[in-house]
Short mmCIF file of C-alpha atoms and ligand atoms in Angstrom, two decimals:
data_model
loop_
_atom_site.label_atom_id
_atom_site.label_comp_id
_atom_site.label_asym_id
_atom_site.label_seq_id
_atom_site.Cartn_x
_atom_site.Cartn_y
_atom_site.Cartn_z
CA MET A 115 60.56 15.74 7.65
CA THR A 116 64.26 15.98 8.61
CA LYS A 117 66.75 16.39 5.82
CA GLN A 118 69.28 13.59 5.48
CA PRO A 119 72.61 14.05 3.76
CA VAL A 120 72.44 12.69 0.22
CA GLN A 121 74.63 9.61 0.05
CA GLN A 122 75.85 10.13 -3.52
CA ALA A 123 76.32 12.64 -6.30
CA PRO A 124 77.10 15.81 -4.35
CA SER A 125 77.01 17.82 -7.56
CA VAL A 126 73.34 16.96 -8.18
CA ASN A 127 70.80 19.36 -6.73
CA PHE A 128 67.86 17.07 -5.97
CA GLU A 129 65.80 19.82 -4.37
CA ALA A 130 65.54 21.82 -7.58
CA MET A 131 65.49 18.86 -9.96
CA THR A 132 63.02 18.77 -12.85
CA LEU A 133 61.21 15.59 -13.88
CA LYS A 134 63.18 15.45 -17.14
CA ASP A 135 66.50 15.55 -15.28
CA ALA A 136 65.25 13.01 -12.74
CA ILE A 137 64.31 10.51 -15.47
CA ASP A 138 67.60 11.13 -17.26
CA LEU A 139 69.47 10.51 -14.03
CA ALA A 140 67.53 7.29 -13.46
CA VAL A 141 68.48 6.19 -17.01
CA LEU A 142 72.14 6.87 -16.20
CA ILE A 143 71.90 4.93 -12.94
CA GLU A 144 70.62 1.87 -14.85
CA GLU A 145 73.28 2.40 -17.53
CA GLU A 146 76.03 2.54 -14.91
CA ALA A 147 74.76 -0.69 -13.32
CA ARG A 148 74.51 -2.39 -16.73
CA ASP A 149 78.05 -1.42 -17.65
CA ARG A 150 79.42 -2.54 -14.27
CA TYR A 151 77.77 -5.96 -14.52
CA GLU A 152 79.20 -6.23 -18.02
CA GLU A 153 82.68 -5.48 -16.64
CA LEU A 154 82.30 -7.98 -13.79
CA ALA A 155 81.04 -10.66 -16.21
CA ALA A 156 84.07 -10.03 -18.45
CA GLN A 157 86.43 -10.29 -15.45
CA LEU A 158 84.92 -13.58 -14.37
CA ILE A 159 84.93 -15.04 -17.89
CA LEU A 160 88.63 -14.14 -18.08
CA HIS A 161 89.23 -15.82 -14.73
CA ARG A 162 87.22 -18.95 -15.56
CA THR A 163 84.34 -18.42 -13.16
CA PRO A 164 81.44 -19.22 -15.53
CA ALA A 165 78.43 -19.60 -13.20
CA ALA A 166 78.87 -16.17 -11.62
CA ALA A 167 79.77 -14.68 -15.03
CA ASN A 168 76.52 -16.03 -16.50
CA PHE A 169 74.50 -14.52 -13.68
CA PHE A 170 76.19 -11.12 -14.15
CA THR A 171 75.48 -11.35 -17.89
CA LYS A 172 71.82 -11.91 -16.99
CA MET A 173 71.98 -8.78 -14.81
CA VAL A 174 73.32 -6.86 -17.83
CA ARG A 175 70.11 -7.74 -19.72
CA ILE A 176 67.91 -6.84 -16.74
CA GLU A 177 69.54 -3.46 -16.17
CA GLU A 178 69.35 -2.74 -19.90
CA LEU A 179 65.64 -3.58 -19.84
CA HIS A 180 65.07 -1.13 -16.97
CA ARG A 181 67.10 1.48 -18.79
CA SER A 182 65.13 1.12 -22.02
CA GLN A 183 61.81 1.30 -20.14
CA LEU A 184 62.84 4.56 -18.50
CA LEU A 185 64.13 5.86 -21.82
CA GLU A 186 60.77 5.10 -23.41
CA GLN A 187 59.00 7.04 -20.66
CA ARG A 188 61.42 9.92 -21.24
CA ARG A 189 60.80 9.92 -24.99
CA LYS A 190 57.02 10.01 -24.48
CA GLN A 191 57.16 12.91 -22.03
CA PHE A 192 60.08 14.97 -23.26
CA GLY A 193 60.83 13.87 -26.82
CA ASP A 194 64.36 14.71 -27.86
CA GLN A 195 64.94 17.65 -25.54
CA PRO A 196 68.66 17.76 -24.69
CA VAL A 197 70.01 15.77 -21.73
CA THR A 198 71.66 18.06 -19.19
CA VAL A 199 72.68 15.62 -16.46
CA ARG A 200 75.92 13.66 -16.84
CA ARG A 201 76.94 10.17 -15.89
CA GLU A 202 79.92 11.66 -14.01
CA MET A 203 77.42 13.14 -11.52
CA ILE A 204 76.67 9.72 -10.05
CA PHE A 205 78.92 7.11 -8.47
CA ASP A 206 78.00 3.45 -8.07
CA VAL A 207 74.33 4.01 -7.16
CA GLU A 208 73.04 0.62 -8.31
CA ALA A 209 76.29 -0.65 -9.80
CA PRO A 210 78.03 -3.22 -7.58
CA ASP A 211 81.30 -1.99 -6.05
CA TYR A 212 84.35 -3.34 -7.87
CA ASP A 213 85.55 -5.16 -4.77
CA GLU A 214 82.41 -7.32 -4.77
CA ALA A 215 83.82 -9.60 -7.47
CA ARG A 216 86.14 -12.49 -6.63
CA MET A 217 87.85 -15.13 -8.66
CA ASN A 218 86.08 -18.49 -8.24
CA MET A 219 83.01 -16.92 -6.65
CA THR A 220 79.90 -19.09 -6.65
CA GLN A 221 76.56 -18.31 -8.23
CA ARG A 222 75.14 -17.74 -4.75
CA GLN A 223 77.85 -15.19 -4.01
CA ALA A 224 77.07 -13.46 -7.32
CA LEU A 225 73.40 -13.27 -6.31
CA GLU A 226 74.43 -11.83 -2.96
CA VAL A 227 76.32 -9.12 -4.84
CA ALA A 228 73.17 -8.25 -6.79
CA LEU A 229 71.13 -8.21 -3.59
CA ARG A 230 73.54 -5.83 -1.86
CA SER A 231 73.50 -3.59 -4.94
CA GLU A 232 69.68 -3.42 -4.96
CA GLN A 233 69.77 -2.61 -1.23
CA LYS A 234 72.35 0.09 -1.88
CA ALA A 235 70.17 1.62 -4.63
CA HIS A 236 67.11 1.54 -2.34
CA LYS A 237 69.07 3.35 0.36
CA PHE A 238 70.14 5.93 -2.21
CA PHE A 239 66.58 6.69 -3.35
CA VAL A 240 65.40 6.90 0.28
CA SER A 241 68.15 9.42 1.09
CA VAL A 242 67.39 11.42 -2.07
CA LEU A 243 63.65 11.49 -1.36
CA ALA A 244 64.30 13.31 1.89
CA ASN A 245 65.45 16.29 -0.19
CA VAL A 246 63.01 16.24 -3.11
CA GLN A 247 60.09 18.70 -3.14
CA ASN A 248 58.75 18.49 -6.71
CA PRO A 249 55.72 16.10 -6.51
CA GLU A 250 56.36 14.57 -9.98
CA VAL A 251 59.99 13.87 -9.13
CA ARG A 252 58.95 12.46 -5.77
CA ARG A 253 56.52 10.08 -7.51
CA LEU A 254 59.26 8.87 -9.87
CA PHE A 255 61.76 8.26 -7.07
CA GLU A 256 59.11 6.56 -4.94
CA GLU A 257 58.35 4.21 -7.83
CA LEU A 258 62.06 3.50 -8.29
CA CYS A 259 62.39 2.91 -4.56
CA ASP A 260 59.55 0.35 -4.68
CA GLU A 261 61.08 -1.30 -7.72
CA GLU A 262 64.36 -1.77 -5.87
CA LEU A 263 62.44 -3.60 -3.15
CA GLU A 264 60.75 -5.81 -5.79
CA HIS A 265 64.12 -6.60 -7.33
CA GLN A 266 65.43 -7.62 -3.92
CA GLN A 267 62.54 -10.09 -3.62
CA LEU A 268 63.31 -11.48 -7.09
CA VAL A 269 66.96 -12.01 -6.20
CA LYS A 270 66.00 -13.68 -2.92
CA ALA A 271 63.61 -15.99 -4.78
CA GLU A 272 66.42 -16.97 -7.17
CA MET A 273 68.71 -17.61 -4.20
CA ALA A 274 66.15 -19.89 -2.62
CA LYS A 275 66.32 -22.15 -5.69
CA LEU A 276 70.06 -22.73 -5.26
CA PRO A 277 71.61 -25.60 -3.30
CA PRO A 278 72.82 -24.55 0.18
CA PRO A 279 76.30 -22.98 0.41
CA GLY A 280 79.16 -25.47 0.28
CA PRO A 281 82.09 -25.67 2.75
CA HIS A 282 84.57 -24.24 0.19
CA ASP A 283 82.44 -21.36 -1.07
CA HIS A 284 84.56 -18.74 0.62
CA VAL A 285 87.94 -20.15 -0.33
CA ASP A 286 89.57 -17.64 -2.65
CA VAL A 287 92.23 -19.61 -4.48
CA GLY A 288 93.01 -16.97 -7.07
CA ASP A 289 96.37 -16.12 -8.56
CA GLY A 290 97.54 -12.77 -9.89
CA PRO A 291 98.20 -11.83 -13.53
CA ALA A 292 101.20 -13.35 -15.33
CA PRO A 293 104.44 -11.59 -14.26
CA GLN A 294 106.45 -9.49 -16.70
CA MET B 193 79.12 23.51 -33.70
CA THR B 194 80.83 22.79 -30.37
CA ALA B 195 81.86 19.19 -29.66
CA PRO B 196 79.85 17.41 -26.93
CA PRO B 197 81.65 17.30 -23.56
CA LEU B 198 83.96 14.34 -23.08
CA GLN B 199 82.70 11.48 -20.96
CA ALA B 200 84.54 8.97 -18.80
CA LYS B 201 83.90 6.25 -21.39
CA ASP B 202 85.83 8.24 -24.01
CA TYR B 203 89.04 7.38 -22.11
CA LYS B 204 88.28 3.66 -21.80
CA SER B 205 90.08 1.41 -24.26
CA GLU B 206 88.83 -1.83 -25.76
CA LEU B 207 91.40 -3.84 -23.82
CA LYS B 208 89.85 -5.68 -20.87
CA PRO B 209 91.87 -5.43 -17.63
CA ILE B 210 93.37 -8.75 -16.56
CA TRP B 211 93.55 -7.74 -12.90
CA CYS B 212 92.14 -10.19 -10.35
CA PRO B 213 88.41 -9.58 -9.84
CA GLY B 214 88.06 -7.30 -6.81
CA CYS B 215 91.47 -5.59 -7.29
CA GLY B 216 91.52 -1.98 -6.08
CA ASP B 217 93.05 -0.87 -9.38
CA PHE B 218 89.66 -1.23 -11.14
CA GLY B 219 88.26 1.59 -9.01
CA VAL B 220 91.38 3.71 -9.53
CA LEU B 221 91.01 3.34 -13.30
CA GLN B 222 87.34 4.37 -13.14
CA GLY B 223 88.24 7.40 -10.99
CA LEU B 224 90.93 8.34 -13.46
CA TYR B 225 88.51 8.22 -16.42
CA ARG B 226 86.17 10.49 -14.52
CA ALA B 227 88.87 12.95 -13.52
CA LEU B 228 89.99 13.18 -17.15
CA ALA B 229 86.42 13.71 -18.36
CA SER B 230 86.06 16.50 -15.86
CA ILE B 231 89.29 18.15 -17.02
CA GLY B 232 88.13 17.73 -20.60
CA ARG B 233 91.44 17.28 -22.44
CA PRO B 234 90.85 14.86 -25.34
CA PRO B 235 92.69 11.50 -25.17
CA HIS B 236 95.19 12.47 -27.88
CA GLU B 237 96.44 15.28 -25.62
CA VAL B 238 97.11 12.92 -22.71
CA ALA B 239 99.93 10.40 -22.15
CA PHE B 240 100.15 7.72 -19.48
CA ILE B 241 103.60 6.51 -18.55
CA SER B 242 104.09 3.54 -16.22
CA GLY B 243 106.72 1.08 -15.05
CA ILE B 244 106.03 -2.62 -14.50
CA GLY B 245 103.53 -4.17 -12.10
CA CYS B 246 99.80 -4.89 -11.97
CA SER B 247 99.12 -1.18 -11.42
CA SER B 248 101.49 -0.26 -14.24
CA ARG B 249 99.11 -1.83 -16.74
CA ILE B 250 96.99 1.32 -16.61
CA PRO B 251 98.23 2.89 -19.91
CA GLY B 252 96.81 -0.01 -21.94
CA TYR B 253 93.36 0.48 -20.49
CA THR B 254 93.03 4.07 -21.68
CA THR B 255 92.55 5.61 -25.12
CA ALA B 256 95.28 8.16 -24.38
CA TYR B 257 98.88 7.72 -25.50
CA GLY B 258 100.64 5.22 -23.28
CA PHE B 259 104.00 3.69 -22.55
CA ASN B 260 104.28 0.68 -20.22
CA THR B 261 108.01 1.16 -19.76
CA VAL B 262 110.65 -0.60 -17.63
CA HIS B 263 110.34 -1.50 -13.95
CA GLY B 264 111.11 1.59 -11.85
CA ARG B 265 111.80 3.88 -14.78
CA SER B 266 108.46 5.56 -15.37
CA LEU B 267 109.56 8.95 -13.97
CA PRO B 268 112.68 9.47 -16.14
CA ILE B 269 110.74 8.46 -19.24
CA ALA B 270 107.76 10.64 -18.32
CA GLN B 271 110.11 13.62 -17.88
CA GLY B 272 111.55 12.99 -21.34
CA VAL B 273 108.06 12.84 -22.82
CA LYS B 274 107.00 16.06 -21.08
CA LEU B 275 110.14 17.91 -22.10
CA SER B 276 109.78 16.92 -25.74
CA ASN B 277 106.10 17.91 -25.81
CA PRO B 278 105.23 20.20 -22.87
CA GLU B 279 101.67 20.58 -24.18
CA LEU B 280 100.88 16.93 -23.38
CA LEU B 281 99.11 16.19 -20.11
CA VAL B 282 101.40 13.53 -18.66
CA VAL B 283 100.21 11.17 -15.94
CA VAL B 284 102.64 8.69 -14.39
CA ALA B 285 101.14 5.58 -12.79
CA GLY B 286 102.62 2.61 -10.99
CA GLY B 287 102.99 0.60 -7.83
CA ASP B 288 104.71 0.99 -4.47
CA GLY B 289 107.44 -1.43 -5.55
CA ASP B 290 107.95 0.27 -8.88
CA GLY B 291 108.08 3.75 -7.37
CA PHE B 292 109.77 3.31 -4.00
CA SER B 293 111.93 0.23 -4.42
CA ILE B 294 113.66 -0.09 -7.78
CA GLY B 295 112.51 3.37 -8.89
CA GLY B 296 113.09 5.07 -5.53
CA GLY B 297 116.25 6.86 -6.66
CA HIS B 298 114.39 8.76 -9.37
CA VAL B 299 111.71 10.18 -7.12
CA PRO B 300 113.56 13.03 -5.35
CA HIS B 301 115.05 14.24 -8.62
CA ALA B 302 111.72 14.22 -10.41
CA VAL B 303 110.23 16.16 -7.49
CA ARG B 304 113.00 18.79 -7.32
CA ARG B 305 113.00 19.22 -11.13
CA ASN B 306 109.30 20.05 -10.79
CA MET B 307 107.85 19.27 -14.19
CA ASP B 308 104.10 19.50 -14.55
CA LEU B 309 103.52 15.75 -14.06
CA THR B 310 101.05 13.86 -11.90
CA TYR B 311 102.39 10.77 -10.19
CA LEU B 312 99.78 8.24 -9.04
CA VAL B 313 101.09 5.39 -6.92
CA MET B 314 98.76 2.47 -6.33
CA ASP B 315 100.10 1.53 -2.93
CA ASN B 316 99.01 -2.02 -2.05
CA GLN B 317 101.94 -2.68 0.31
CA VAL B 318 103.04 -5.69 -1.73
CA TYR B 319 104.51 -6.77 -5.07
CA GLY B 320 101.28 -7.94 -6.69
CA LEU B 321 102.41 -8.93 -10.16
CA THR B 322 105.29 -11.13 -9.03
CA LYS B 323 103.01 -12.98 -6.58
CA GLY B 324 103.14 -11.28 -3.24
CA GLN B 325 106.67 -10.43 -2.10
CA LEU B 326 107.54 -7.73 0.45
CA SER B 327 107.42 -4.20 -0.89
CA PRO B 328 108.96 -1.06 0.63
CA THR B 329 105.58 -0.08 2.10
CA SER B 330 104.79 -3.51 3.58
CA PRO B 331 104.13 -3.20 7.31
CA LYS B 332 106.69 -4.60 9.73
CA GLY B 333 105.90 -8.20 10.61
CA LEU B 334 104.09 -8.93 7.33
CA GLU B 335 104.37 -12.56 6.29
CA THR B 336 104.96 -12.97 2.58
CA VAL B 337 106.76 -15.45 0.34
CA THR B 338 109.97 -13.46 0.89
CA SER B 339 109.36 -12.97 4.62
CA PRO B 340 107.79 -16.27 5.75
CA LEU B 341 108.51 -15.47 9.41
CA GLY B 342 107.42 -11.85 9.14
CA SER B 343 109.22 -8.77 7.83
CA LEU B 344 111.94 -7.33 10.05
CA GLU B 345 112.00 -3.98 8.24
CA ASP B 346 110.15 -0.77 8.89
CA PRO B 347 108.16 0.42 5.89
CA ILE B 348 108.98 3.67 4.15
CA ASN B 349 106.48 6.49 4.46
CA PRO B 350 105.69 7.74 0.93
CA LEU B 351 103.75 10.77 2.13
CA LEU B 352 106.53 11.99 4.38
CA TYR B 353 109.14 11.28 1.69
CA MET B 354 107.31 13.39 -0.85
CA LEU B 355 106.75 16.25 1.58
CA ALA B 356 110.39 16.19 2.65
CA TYR B 357 111.55 16.20 -0.97
CA GLY B 358 109.59 19.43 -1.40
CA CYS B 359 106.71 18.15 -3.52
CA GLY B 360 104.17 20.93 -4.11
CA PHE B 361 101.09 18.70 -4.06
CA VAL B 362 100.79 15.63 -1.83
CA ALA B 363 97.52 13.76 -1.34
CA GLN B 364 96.18 10.36 -0.38
CA ALA B 365 93.09 8.59 -1.68
CA THR B 366 91.33 5.24 -1.69
CA PRO B 367 88.85 3.76 -4.16
CA ALA B 368 86.67 3.12 -1.10
CA ASP B 369 85.63 6.75 -1.62
CA MET B 370 85.22 7.01 -5.38
CA PRO B 371 83.94 10.60 -5.63
CA GLY B 372 86.67 11.78 -3.25
CA MET B 373 89.37 9.90 -5.14
CA ALA B 374 88.27 11.18 -8.58
CA ALA B 375 88.18 14.75 -7.24
CA LEU B 376 91.68 14.40 -5.76
CA ILE B 377 93.12 13.00 -9.00
CA GLU B 378 91.55 15.92 -10.84
CA ASP B 379 92.96 18.39 -8.32
CA ALA B 380 96.42 16.81 -8.65
CA ILE B 381 96.33 16.98 -12.45
CA ARG B 382 95.25 20.63 -12.32
CA TYR B 383 98.12 21.54 -9.98
CA PRO B 384 100.76 23.35 -12.12
CA GLY B 385 103.82 21.32 -11.13
CA PHE B 386 104.83 17.89 -9.88
CA SER B 387 101.90 16.38 -7.95
CA PHE B 388 101.68 13.11 -6.08
CA VAL B 389 98.71 11.02 -5.00
CA ASN B 390 99.29 7.93 -2.88
CA ILE B 391 96.29 5.73 -3.64
CA GLN B 392 95.67 2.94 -1.18
CA SER B 393 94.55 0.39 -3.77
CA PRO B 394 94.11 -3.03 -2.16
CA CYS B 395 95.51 -6.25 -3.59
CA VAL B 396 92.74 -8.80 -2.97
CA THR B 397 94.96 -11.74 -3.80
CA PHE B 398 98.08 -11.05 -1.71
CA GLY B 399 97.02 -8.12 0.48
CA GLU B 400 96.04 -8.11 4.13
CA GLU B 401 92.41 -8.26 5.28
CA ASP B 402 92.64 -4.93 7.10
CA GLN B 403 93.90 -3.26 3.93
CA GLN B 404 90.84 -4.14 1.84
CA LEU B 405 88.22 -1.65 0.68
CA LYS B 406 85.64 -2.79 3.22
CA ALA B 407 88.10 -1.95 5.99
CA HIS B 408 89.00 1.35 4.28
CA LYS B 409 85.33 2.35 4.29
CA THR B 410 85.19 2.13 8.05
CA LYS B 411 88.54 3.69 8.86
CA LEU B 412 89.12 6.47 6.32
CA LYS B 413 89.30 9.97 7.76
CA PRO B 414 89.02 12.89 5.31
CA LEU B 415 91.57 15.55 6.21
CA GLU B 416 88.96 18.18 5.45
CA SER B 417 86.80 16.89 8.29
CA LEU B 418 89.76 17.34 10.66
CA GLY B 419 90.00 20.99 9.69
CA HIS B 420 93.48 20.52 8.17
CA ASP B 421 94.83 23.53 6.27
CA PRO B 422 96.47 22.11 3.09
CA THR B 423 98.75 25.14 2.76
CA ASP B 424 100.41 24.33 6.10
CA GLN B 425 103.41 22.18 5.18
CA LEU B 426 104.46 21.41 8.76
CA ALA B 427 100.95 20.37 9.78
CA ALA B 428 100.92 18.16 6.66
CA MET B 429 104.17 16.48 7.78
CA ASP B 430 102.79 15.92 11.22
CA LEU B 431 99.67 14.22 9.83
CA ALA B 432 101.70 12.24 7.30
CA ARG B 433 103.60 10.59 10.15
CA ALA B 434 100.45 8.53 10.78
CA TYR B 435 100.89 6.65 7.45
CA GLY B 436 100.34 2.97 8.21
CA THR B 437 98.23 3.59 11.30
CA GLU B 438 95.62 6.15 10.20
CA LEU B 439 93.99 6.29 6.77
CA TYR B 440 93.83 10.02 6.09
CA THR B 441 92.41 10.99 2.71
CA GLY B 442 92.57 14.32 0.93
CA VAL B 443 95.21 16.92 0.29
CA PHE B 444 98.03 16.95 2.82
CA TYR B 445 99.86 19.82 1.15
CA LYS B 446 99.26 22.10 -1.79
CA ASN B 447 101.74 24.90 -2.37
CA PRO B 448 99.67 28.10 -2.52
CA LYS B 449 102.34 29.75 -4.67
CA PRO B 450 103.51 27.10 -7.15
CA PRO B 451 106.97 27.96 -8.50
CA PRO B 452 107.59 27.89 -12.29
CA THR B 453 107.90 24.42 -13.73
CA TYR B 454 111.12 23.09 -15.24
CA GLU B 455 109.64 23.16 -18.74
CA ALA B 456 108.64 26.82 -18.28
CA LEU B 457 112.20 27.65 -17.17
CA VAL B 458 113.61 25.76 -20.17
CA LYS B 459 111.37 27.78 -22.47
CA LEU B 460 112.59 31.02 -20.88
CA ARG B 461 116.21 29.91 -21.20
CA GLN B 462 115.64 29.01 -24.83
CA ALA B 463 114.12 32.42 -25.52
CA GLU B 464 117.08 34.16 -23.84
CA GLN B 465 119.59 32.09 -25.75
CA ALA B 466 117.74 32.59 -29.03
CA LYS B 467 118.36 36.32 -28.74
CA LYS B 468 122.11 35.68 -28.60
CA ALA B 469 122.09 33.06 -31.31
CA ARG B 470 124.06 33.59 -34.50
CA PRO B 471 122.13 33.75 -37.76
CA ARG B 472 121.84 30.35 -39.41
CA ASP B 473 124.50 31.10 -42.04
CA ARG B 474 126.99 32.07 -39.29
CA VAL B 475 126.54 29.01 -37.05
CA LEU B 476 129.77 27.37 -38.17
CA ASP B 477 131.69 30.55 -37.30
CA ALA B 478 131.77 29.35 -33.68
CA TYR B 479 134.09 26.54 -34.74
CA LEU B 480 136.28 28.91 -36.74
CA GLN B 481 136.67 31.22 -33.71
CA LYS B 482 135.40 34.21 -35.62
C1 LIG C 194 114.34 -4.78 -13.69
C2 LIG C 194 113.26 -5.64 -13.16
N1 LIG C 194 113.34 -6.17 -11.95
C3 LIG C 194 112.34 -6.92 -11.44
C4 LIG C 194 111.23 -7.17 -12.20
C5 LIG C 194 110.13 -8.05 -11.64
N2 LIG C 194 109.00 -7.26 -11.20
C6 LIG C 194 107.96 -7.01 -11.99
S1 LIG C 194 106.74 -6.14 -11.26
C7 LIG C 194 107.61 -6.15 -9.80
C8 LIG C 194 107.05 -5.50 -8.54
C9 LIG C 194 105.65 -5.02 -8.68
O1 LIG C 194 105.20 -4.40 -7.51
P1 LIG C 194 104.52 -2.99 -7.54
O2 LIG C 194 105.32 -2.01 -8.27
O3 LIG C 194 104.16 -2.65 -6.12
O4 LIG C 194 103.20 -3.21 -8.42
P2 LIG C 194 101.88 -4.07 -8.15
O5 LIG C 194 102.01 -5.29 -8.98
O6 LIG C 194 101.81 -4.36 -6.69
O7 LIG C 194 100.78 -3.18 -8.61
C10 LIG C 194 108.82 -6.79 -9.92
C11 LIG C 194 109.79 -6.97 -8.81
C12 LIG C 194 111.16 -6.59 -13.49
N3 LIG C 194 110.09 -6.74 -14.27
N4 LIG C 194 112.18 -5.86 -13.94
S1 LIG C 195 97.74 -9.62 -7.81
FE1 LIG C 195 96.88 -8.03 -6.49
S2 LIG C 195 97.47 -6.08 -7.39
FE2 LIG C 195 97.72 -7.69 -8.96
S3 LIG C 195 95.78 -7.71 -10.09
FE3 LIG C 195 95.66 -9.25 -8.48
S4 LIG C 195 94.66 -8.15 -6.79
FE4 LIG C 195 95.45 -6.59 -8.19
MG1 LIG C 196 102.42 -3.02 -5.11
#
């Protein structure tokens, strides 16, 4: 297997990673995504874009659910052993990029943001897997990789339920903050 | 018991940014939190000083001390803060208009005085807060509300300015590369003297399409990958000339032998003068010519 450059977190050594650190990192990835969706929801509430804000709030709950499931697995396997990986080691793995949000974005556009984020996370786990040797860590990342694909299907199914895009969906009629 | 290491979230305040969704400044703020966590100085040892503009709202979004001052006056106020408490880590933040238009006259003097300050300019080539007028870094030909037929002026080159003024640390970043930007901010803060980072932080509301983060992702060129030696000031100037055409990121110049800072020289002067000082009960003798 050829080694691919790891797309994110240059300070993380995936080759030598233990299962405990891998689960902790996965928890942090979900936490980062949860917090980002929370921020985007807050931005859109502030800028009166409720449909997209509601969808991002739903994503907050989903990411929190994933986080708590991983945390439960961690507790069962490693109890309260100290966490040695840090959130600062990862950058926007599953969290949508800040420039994905737009004032007046539609619900469909919000779903597209989530889809791109799941695709980004999948790509991340694929690139990481190319460098992981430990079989337990490989299994965890493979599971996470598959889950990202499942999530993509769920988002696509949600998108299919929406009315087709309207002619003004891409019109960004925002205004900046109030001048001082 | 040792305190747990500081995390990026420890620098995040309760105040929710009112920037337009998608604004580049969100990424800059996140990078800043991370750089501070990496440096590890607690929020009460840090002060953010800004002028006025969308980007100048940064102090309110951190748990550090902050002063959202007057348009164009962040540098004089930051120097006052640093001089009165040299132990504080002082970060100055603002926009291209704030720093190079109304505040432009303060920049060379802040650079030559060389206090240990870090100046972060969120360069979006426009006046964002006041609804999209021309700024000093707007490209020639740009159509804005103040240049409806296109700007007739050449933009200034902030990188070249700073290098020519003798700034000891000059870098450029974009939130399109978050890890790179956070590392550069950290490097700038750690530099012992006046440091400058020009951050290409797109304005999604009034900015140009080719200045947005998606475009940055395709066109950014890390200086490291070009084999640039950041201790070579002339090579830095040569590369800096491409501002506006190429998006180079990384350190253009870092003085390998940083000179003493102004506050260090003041301390030395104070120590010298203290030796010559009269005892407290003889201070008034100076006025009696004794
Ligand atoms: C003395 C003074 N003159 C003018 C203004 C109006 N004003 C506020 S912000 C601003 C320019 C902001 O542009 P920039 O510094 O690039 O920040 P941005 O909003 O783009 O981040 C101007 C002209 C002011 N507040 N005070
Ligand atoms: S007007 Fe521009 S610079 Fe200001 S918050 Fe909006 S996008 Fe950002
Ligand atoms: Mg500006």
